[in-house]
């Protein structure tokens, strides 16, 4: 057991709540602050893609014994349902029994706060943190940025306050703080597929649904109540863009033409489209993540990524797993804990940012591409036969806890090999032949 | 003549002052704000590399008729003096008569403020701008960030307030604002070579002096009073680093060993070393640079670069040239002026950032490398003979006003050609032969 400290966690989101449970179980006093009201007491308004929990997320939850409570609100998705304009294909994500899990962000957040409160963390909602004194972990709280502030001193402050973190904001003003934020020229908008009258799902419940259309795409993830949360990703400007769809008829015509099988399952299409906001997508990187033994950033506050690999929450939860490993290793030496945490984690945060950015292309374009689907089939056959020699990139990211940076590097290496393999004569017909298998073995050997 | 506006320029540095002259001559009311005292009334304390004014800087100054006033305080440097441990080499920067110009930042800034005041701009010193309302160009001014603020409304605000711009700070909080700041693991420290007793220079006056040593280097630029401003660039940490030199003897031994010919000309070496601060080096990029027709960033406030190409001030001054071109083209349509200014300027700002970053290697390593010096000689011979076919990269950046982005692209192309040329057998002896000339012509042809 560590020496008990008085710790503030800023942000009562998923990462903040789970971190509070870990810290509480390690014997600390934990106060969680959030500028918003208690999400359990308000009608949570969407504006969030459903979450896809995978291996790294579950590992962090199970590490503190709360995985099963979360499994109750999760729906397994073992495959992609790929809606082409004229047909529907399915593609398994991994091996038999391997799934990612659809969870509503609102539901999960409420549950995580309940679990953290049960563990003994104290939550302070509607408390606006405007600044932090780095050297002595003092929070500055007040009604407004220009009004009166009050000070709360802690032994340590965690910034789990998301991509626009106030805690990071103070660190950014330090010299030698590296920082970047880059927005995509693409936004997203939430739409809704309601349940059937009998509460069943209108589309296959255990699939992650994608309508890949190149520059834009629609996705849908199942909810427990029979509905699906849909998300339309599209450029802000240009030919097929949010800007170009200016009235109800244009939206309906656009969906009719491009997502014909979605029309009958999204009854409120035009209403949702004009009522729901268009949200932005940002990649944020920074370093350092910590200040002495006083301040540490975690989750989106230090590495916000675009959602196309479904790894945002998983990466944030894995931060906690790594932090906890360092705590177990270095005991009360928080300087060492923070320093090892950020050094070990930074390259992996950069790698999942890169993989997530690239994956928009895979989801929106390649899943509709015959060559890509052939590559996936070849990889699957080879990987089934030589599981020690080939873990597909998606599986390494999603169904393992190997470092993201390793996944990125090995994924690039595998793609180079598959580029060679796909050049083989008549590959469409010999893709599952010993010839192809031997070619891959040879290329692996020569590397 | 444009419709007369009430314009605030935040920042009374070089770019802010020159911009004020341009705006004043275009008929506007111009108020320049600075949080610091009037630099003309204080003892300016160094912490600044001397400036190297080149073509782009002069063009902007001459464009508003103040070039000659600045030439009075400038010293031409036509060559690099390369101090190897055991010998001294010289290398011309360009053609006969082409020079860059050493100017003291403090001297130049005082002169620019005088010139701007003479032109009718009003300066408000020791006025701290804490915030700006983007939509109506209102400045918020006060003694302290948390104290009382007063509002000053303008038609338009320019942020010429440097790499840590407060005006940009507000824009950064807007959605879709792309931003990055990256610090080098290297810092710099100012040292001093005083004049001889008779006021003459201790080293060649018309040279830019470099002591290239790979990971670190020393440079010296002449001042009017016979002294040189020296700057030591070195990693913060590691074998040869600021951190590693902890006492007077270590500093003196280090210089004795690595910069032997500098020892007798820097009498206050150890004093300067421990008295002067170690400064950081940052590259900052952002976009957009403007907000509607109300706010525009200019100079370091929107593109801070490392100093290794001597182009920081030149690039900032060229922003003004480009802005002025847009003003002449689009009259009172400030939305158009701002939009064209940022679109035209951004790729060039990115290019000079990249060139500046790369140029540390050229200065600190390649200037001591025989192969590199040979390449320069070959380029020189070819360029003299075919000036229409080959402008060396350094000349294009320094002695022309062709866009930086073009210089970067053509420079990469030229380097690829020279890589081929340097592979020729016996190149050390045939470098000025017709064979080499024809090889280059052929490679240019085939591109």
PDB file of N, CA and C in Angstrom, chain A residues 144-149 166 169-170 172-186 236 280-281, chain B residues 144-149 166 169-170 172-186 236 280-281:
ATOM      1  N   UNK A 144     -16.975  31.953 -12.854  1.00  0.00           N
ATOM      2  CA  UNK A 144     -16.622  32.392 -14.196  1.00  0.00           C
ATOM      3  C   UNK A 144     -15.129  32.672 -14.270  1.00  0.00           C
ATOM      4  N   UNK A 145     -14.626  32.711 -15.491  1.00  0.00           N
ATOM      5  CA  UNK A 145     -13.187  32.864 -15.688  1.00  0.00           C
ATOM      6  C   UNK A 145     -12.696  34.193 -15.129  1.00  0.00           C
ATOM      7  N   UNK A 146     -13.546  35.215 -15.198  1.00  0.00           N
ATOM      8  CA  UNK A 146     -13.123  36.541 -14.757  1.00  0.00           C
ATOM      9  C   UNK A 146     -13.635  36.882 -13.365  1.00  0.00           C
ATOM     10  N   UNK A 147     -14.353  35.947 -12.734  1.00  0.00           N
ATOM     11  CA  UNK A 147     -14.919  36.241 -11.411  1.00  0.00           C
ATOM     12  C   UNK A 147     -13.991  35.835 -10.275  1.00  0.00           C
ATOM     13  N   UNK A 148     -14.579  35.711  -9.085  1.00  0.00           N
ATOM     14  CA  UNK A 148     -13.820  35.289  -7.903  1.00  0.00           C
ATOM     15  C   UNK A 148     -13.438  33.819  -8.017  1.00  0.00           C
ATOM     16  N   UNK A 149     -12.234  33.493  -7.595  1.00  0.00           N
ATOM     17  CA  UNK A 149     -11.827  32.094  -7.552  1.00  0.00           C
ATOM     18  C   UNK A 149     -11.481  31.702  -6.119  1.00  0.00           C
ATOM     19  N   UNK A 166      -8.165  22.049 -19.295  1.00  0.00           N
ATOM     20  CA  UNK A 166      -7.699  23.262 -18.614  1.00  0.00           C
ATOM     21  C   UNK A 166      -6.371  23.025 -17.900  1.00  0.00           C
ATOM     22  N   UNK A 169      -3.787  23.247 -20.405  1.00  0.00           N
ATOM     23  CA  UNK A 169      -3.714  24.644 -20.805  1.00  0.00           C
ATOM     24  C   UNK A 169      -2.655  25.394 -19.998  1.00  0.00           C
ATOM     25  N   UNK A 170      -2.610  25.121 -18.724  1.00  0.00           N
ATOM     26  CA  UNK A 170      -1.591  25.755 -17.872  1.00  0.00           C
ATOM     27  C   UNK A 170      -0.206  25.217 -18.225  1.00  0.00           C
ATOM     28  N   UNK A 172       0.773  24.136 -21.058  1.00  0.00           N
ATOM     29  CA  UNK A 172       1.143  24.661 -22.370  1.00  0.00           C
ATOM     30  C   UNK A 172       1.880  25.980 -22.268  1.00  0.00           C
ATOM     31  N   UNK A 173       1.636  26.720 -21.198  1.00  0.00           N
ATOM     32  CA  UNK A 173       2.287  28.012 -21.083  1.00  0.00           C
ATOM     33  C   UNK A 173       3.709  27.901 -20.568  1.00  0.00           C
ATOM     34  N   UNK A 174       4.132  26.682 -20.215  1.00  0.00           N
ATOM     35  CA  UNK A 174       5.511  26.452 -19.793  1.00  0.00           C
ATOM     36  C   UNK A 174       6.417  26.428 -21.022  1.00  0.00           C
ATOM     37  N   UNK A 175       7.648  26.784 -20.830  1.00  0.00           N
ATOM     38  CA  UNK A 175       8.599  26.649 -21.920  1.00  0.00           C
ATOM     39  C   UNK A 175       8.842  25.160 -22.199  1.00  0.00           C
ATOM     40  N   UNK A 176       9.301  24.865 -23.409  1.00  0.00           N
ATOM     41  CA  UNK A 176       9.643  23.500 -23.806  1.00  0.00           C
ATOM     42  C   UNK A 176       8.445  22.555 -23.817  1.00  0.00           C
ATOM     43  N   UNK A 177       7.234  23.090 -23.879  1.00  0.00           N
ATOM     44  CA  UNK A 177       6.057  22.222 -23.970  1.00  0.00           C
ATOM     45  C   UNK A 177       5.689  22.054 -25.444  1.00  0.00           C
ATOM     46  N   UNK A 178       5.838  20.847 -25.954  1.00  0.00           N
ATOM     47  CA  UNK A 178       5.482  20.580 -27.342  1.00  0.00           C
ATOM     48  C   UNK A 178       3.993  20.300 -27.449  1.00  0.00           C
ATOM     49  N   UNK A 179       3.383  20.849 -28.491  1.00  0.00           N
ATOM     50  CA  UNK A 179       1.931  20.752 -28.587  1.00  0.00           C
ATOM     51  C   UNK A 179       1.474  20.838 -30.033  1.00  0.00           C
ATOM     52  N   UNK A 180       0.509  20.037 -30.418  1.00  0.00           N
ATOM     53  CA  UNK A 180      -0.135  20.241 -31.715  1.00  0.00           C
ATOM     54  C   UNK A 180      -1.592  19.827 -31.679  1.00  0.00           C
ATOM     55  N   UNK A 181      -2.419  20.588 -32.362  1.00  0.00           N
ATOM     56  CA  UNK A 181      -3.811  20.185 -32.568  1.00  0.00           C
ATOM     57  C   UNK A 181      -4.104  20.375 -34.045  1.00  0.00           C
ATOM     58  N   UNK A 182      -4.694  19.336 -34.664  1.00  0.00           N
ATOM     59  CA  UNK A 182      -4.991  19.404 -36.084  1.00  0.00           C
ATOM     60  C   UNK A 182      -6.397  18.885 -36.327  1.00  0.00           C
ATOM     61  N   UNK A 183      -7.213  19.726 -36.960  1.00  0.00           N
ATOM     62  CA  UNK A 183      -8.595  19.339 -37.236  1.00  0.00           C
ATOM     63  C   UNK A 183      -8.700  18.708 -38.617  1.00  0.00           C
ATOM     64  N   UNK A 184      -9.536  17.694 -38.749  1.00  0.00           N
ATOM     65  CA  UNK A 184      -9.854  17.163 -40.076  1.00  0.00           C
ATOM     66  C   UNK A 184     -10.800  18.125 -40.786  1.00  0.00           C
ATOM     67  N   UNK A 185     -10.756  18.092 -42.126  1.00  0.00           N
ATOM     68  CA  UNK A 185     -11.731  18.879 -42.900  1.00  0.00           C
ATOM     69  C   UNK A 185     -13.054  18.139 -42.981  1.00  0.00           C
ATOM     70  N   UNK A 186     -13.293  17.290 -42.024  1.00  0.00           N
ATOM     71  CA  UNK A 186     -14.469  16.441 -42.019  1.00  0.00           C
ATOM     72  C   UNK A 186     -15.136  16.530 -40.653  1.00  0.00           C
ATOM     73  N   UNK A 236     -16.800  18.989 -44.469  1.00  0.00           N
ATOM     74  CA  UNK A 236     -17.579  20.201 -44.191  1.00  0.00           C
ATOM     75  C   UNK A 236     -17.977  20.905 -45.487  1.00  0.00           C
ATOM     76  N   UNK A 280     -16.727  18.447 -34.797  1.00  0.00           N
ATOM     77  CA  UNK A 280     -15.412  18.432 -35.440  1.00  0.00           C
ATOM     78  C   UNK A 280     -14.590  17.227 -34.963  1.00  0.00           C
ATOM     79  N   UNK A 281     -13.531  16.957 -35.666  1.00  0.00           N
ATOM     80  CA  UNK A 281     -12.645  15.830 -35.353  1.00  0.00           C
ATOM     81  C   UNK A 281     -11.218  16.351 -35.250  1.00  0.00           C
TER      82      UNK A 281
ATOM     83  N   UNK B 144      -3.181  43.433 -14.700  1.00  0.00           N
ATOM     84  CA  UNK B 144      -2.880  42.024 -14.491  1.00  0.00           C
ATOM     85  C   UNK B 144      -3.989  41.171 -15.089  1.00  0.00           C
ATOM     86  N   UNK B 145      -3.653  39.923 -15.321  1.00  0.00           N
ATOM     87  CA  UNK B 145      -4.586  39.023 -15.986  1.00  0.00           C
ATOM     88  C   UNK B 145      -5.865  38.852 -15.184  1.00  0.00           C
ATOM     89  N   UNK B 146      -5.750  38.890 -13.859  1.00  0.00           N
ATOM     90  CA  UNK B 146      -6.916  38.655 -13.006  1.00  0.00           C
ATOM     91  C   UNK B 146      -7.522  39.953 -12.480  1.00  0.00           C
ATOM     92  N   UNK B 147      -6.948  41.112 -12.878  1.00  0.00           N
ATOM     93  CA  UNK B 147      -7.446  42.390 -12.354  1.00  0.00           C
ATOM     94  C   UNK B 147      -8.522  43.014 -13.234  1.00  0.00           C
ATOM     95  N   UNK B 148      -8.735  44.315 -13.039  1.00  0.00           N
ATOM     96  CA  UNK B 148      -9.703  45.061 -13.855  1.00  0.00           C
ATOM     97  C   UNK B 148      -9.183  45.223 -15.280  1.00  0.00           C
ATOM     98  N   UNK B 149     -10.102  45.092 -16.244  1.00  0.00           N
ATOM     99  CA  UNK B 149      -9.718  45.339 -17.629  1.00  0.00           C
ATOM    100  C   UNK B 149     -10.556  46.464 -18.204  1.00  0.00           C
ATOM    101  N   UNK B 166      -0.777  36.825 -27.661  1.00  0.00           N
ATOM    102  CA  UNK B 166      -2.043  36.817 -26.929  1.00  0.00           C
ATOM    103  C   UNK B 166      -3.240  36.842 -27.890  1.00  0.00           C
ATOM    104  N   UNK B 169      -3.678  33.484 -29.087  1.00  0.00           N
ATOM    105  CA  UNK B 169      -4.156  32.703 -27.960  1.00  0.00           C
ATOM    106  C   UNK B 169      -5.686  32.641 -27.948  1.00  0.00           C
ATOM    107  N   UNK B 170      -6.313  33.764 -28.234  1.00  0.00           N
ATOM    108  CA  UNK B 170      -7.781  33.784 -28.303  1.00  0.00           C
ATOM    109  C   UNK B 170      -8.254  32.989 -29.525  1.00  0.00           C
ATOM    110  N   UNK B 172      -6.828  30.520 -30.876  1.00  0.00           N
ATOM    111  CA  UNK B 172      -6.599  29.100 -30.616  1.00  0.00           C
ATOM    112  C   UNK B 172      -7.784  28.439 -29.941  1.00  0.00           C
ATOM    113  N   UNK B 173      -8.570  29.225 -29.246  1.00  0.00           N
ATOM    114  CA  UNK B 173      -9.695  28.622 -28.539  1.00  0.00           C
ATOM    115  C   UNK B 173     -10.906  28.407 -29.440  1.00  0.00           C
ATOM    116  N   UNK B 174     -10.795  28.872 -30.690  1.00  0.00           N
ATOM    117  CA  UNK B 174     -11.856  28.631 -31.668  1.00  0.00           C
ATOM    118  C   UNK B 174     -11.772  27.192 -32.164  1.00  0.00           C
ATOM    119  N   UNK B 175     -12.881  26.656 -32.568  1.00  0.00           N
ATOM    120  CA  UNK B 175     -12.850  25.338 -33.175  1.00  0.00           C
ATOM    121  C   UNK B 175     -12.142  25.429 -34.524  1.00  0.00           C
ATOM    122  N   UNK B 176     -11.623  24.306 -34.997  1.00  0.00           N
ATOM    123  CA  UNK B 176     -10.979  24.204 -36.304  1.00  0.00           C
ATOM    124  C   UNK B 176      -9.715  25.047 -36.414  1.00  0.00           C
ATOM    125  N   UNK B 177      -9.112  25.410 -35.288  1.00  0.00           N
ATOM    126  CA  UNK B 177      -7.842  26.143 -35.342  1.00  0.00           C
ATOM    127  C   UNK B 177      -6.688  25.143 -35.239  1.00  0.00           C
ATOM    128  N   UNK B 178      -5.930  25.018 -36.307  1.00  0.00           N
ATOM    129  CA  UNK B 178      -4.779  24.111 -36.294  1.00  0.00           C
ATOM    130  C   UNK B 178      -3.566  24.813 -35.692  1.00  0.00           C
ATOM    131  N   UNK B 179      -2.838  24.083 -34.857  1.00  0.00           N
ATOM    132  CA  UNK B 179      -1.760  24.716 -34.127  1.00  0.00           C
ATOM    133  C   UNK B 179      -0.686  23.708 -33.753  1.00  0.00           C
ATOM    134  N   UNK B 180       0.573  24.108 -33.867  1.00  0.00           N
ATOM    135  CA  UNK B 180       1.630  23.276 -33.293  1.00  0.00           C
ATOM    136  C   UNK B 180       2.796  24.125 -32.815  1.00  0.00           C
ATOM    137  N   UNK B 181       3.380  23.711 -31.720  1.00  0.00           N
ATOM    138  CA  UNK B 181       4.631  24.320 -31.261  1.00  0.00           C
ATOM    139  C   UNK B 181       5.575  23.185 -30.896  1.00  0.00           C
ATOM    140  N   UNK B 182       6.802  23.272 -31.422  1.00  0.00           N
ATOM    141  CA  UNK B 182       7.766  22.212 -31.156  1.00  0.00           C
ATOM    142  C   UNK B 182       9.108  22.820 -30.792  1.00  0.00           C
ATOM    143  N   UNK B 183       9.620  22.460 -29.628  1.00  0.00           N
ATOM    144  CA  UNK B 183      10.898  22.992 -29.154  1.00  0.00           C
ATOM    145  C   UNK B 183      12.039  22.077 -29.576  1.00  0.00           C
ATOM    146  N   UNK B 184      13.158  22.666 -29.944  1.00  0.00           N
ATOM    147  CA  UNK B 184      14.357  21.873 -30.177  1.00  0.00           C
ATOM    148  C   UNK B 184      14.952  21.450 -28.834  1.00  0.00           C
ATOM    149  N   UNK B 185      15.698  20.345 -28.853  1.00  0.00           N
ATOM    150  CA  UNK B 185      16.407  19.921 -27.646  1.00  0.00           C
ATOM    151  C   UNK B 185      17.718  20.695 -27.505  1.00  0.00           C
ATOM    152  N   UNK B 186      17.738  21.870 -28.116  1.00  0.00           N
ATOM    153  CA  UNK B 186      18.938  22.672 -28.151  1.00  0.00           C
ATOM    154  C   UNK B 186      18.572  24.101 -27.739  1.00  0.00           C
ATOM    155  N   UNK B 236      20.651  20.985 -24.673  1.00  0.00           N
ATOM    156  CA  UNK B 236      20.453  21.225 -23.241  1.00  0.00           C
ATOM    157  C   UNK B 236      21.105  20.132 -22.398  1.00  0.00           C
ATOM    158  N   UNK B 280      15.448  29.136 -25.406  1.00  0.00           N
ATOM    159  CA  UNK B 280      14.927  27.986 -26.143  1.00  0.00           C
ATOM    160  C   UNK B 280      14.680  28.352 -27.608  1.00  0.00           C
ATOM    161  N   UNK B 281      14.490  27.334 -28.419  1.00  0.00           N
ATOM    162  CA  UNK B 281      14.260  27.506 -29.854  1.00  0.00           C
ATOM    163  C   UNK B 281      12.979  26.762 -30.221  1.00  0.00           C
TER     164      UNK B 281
END
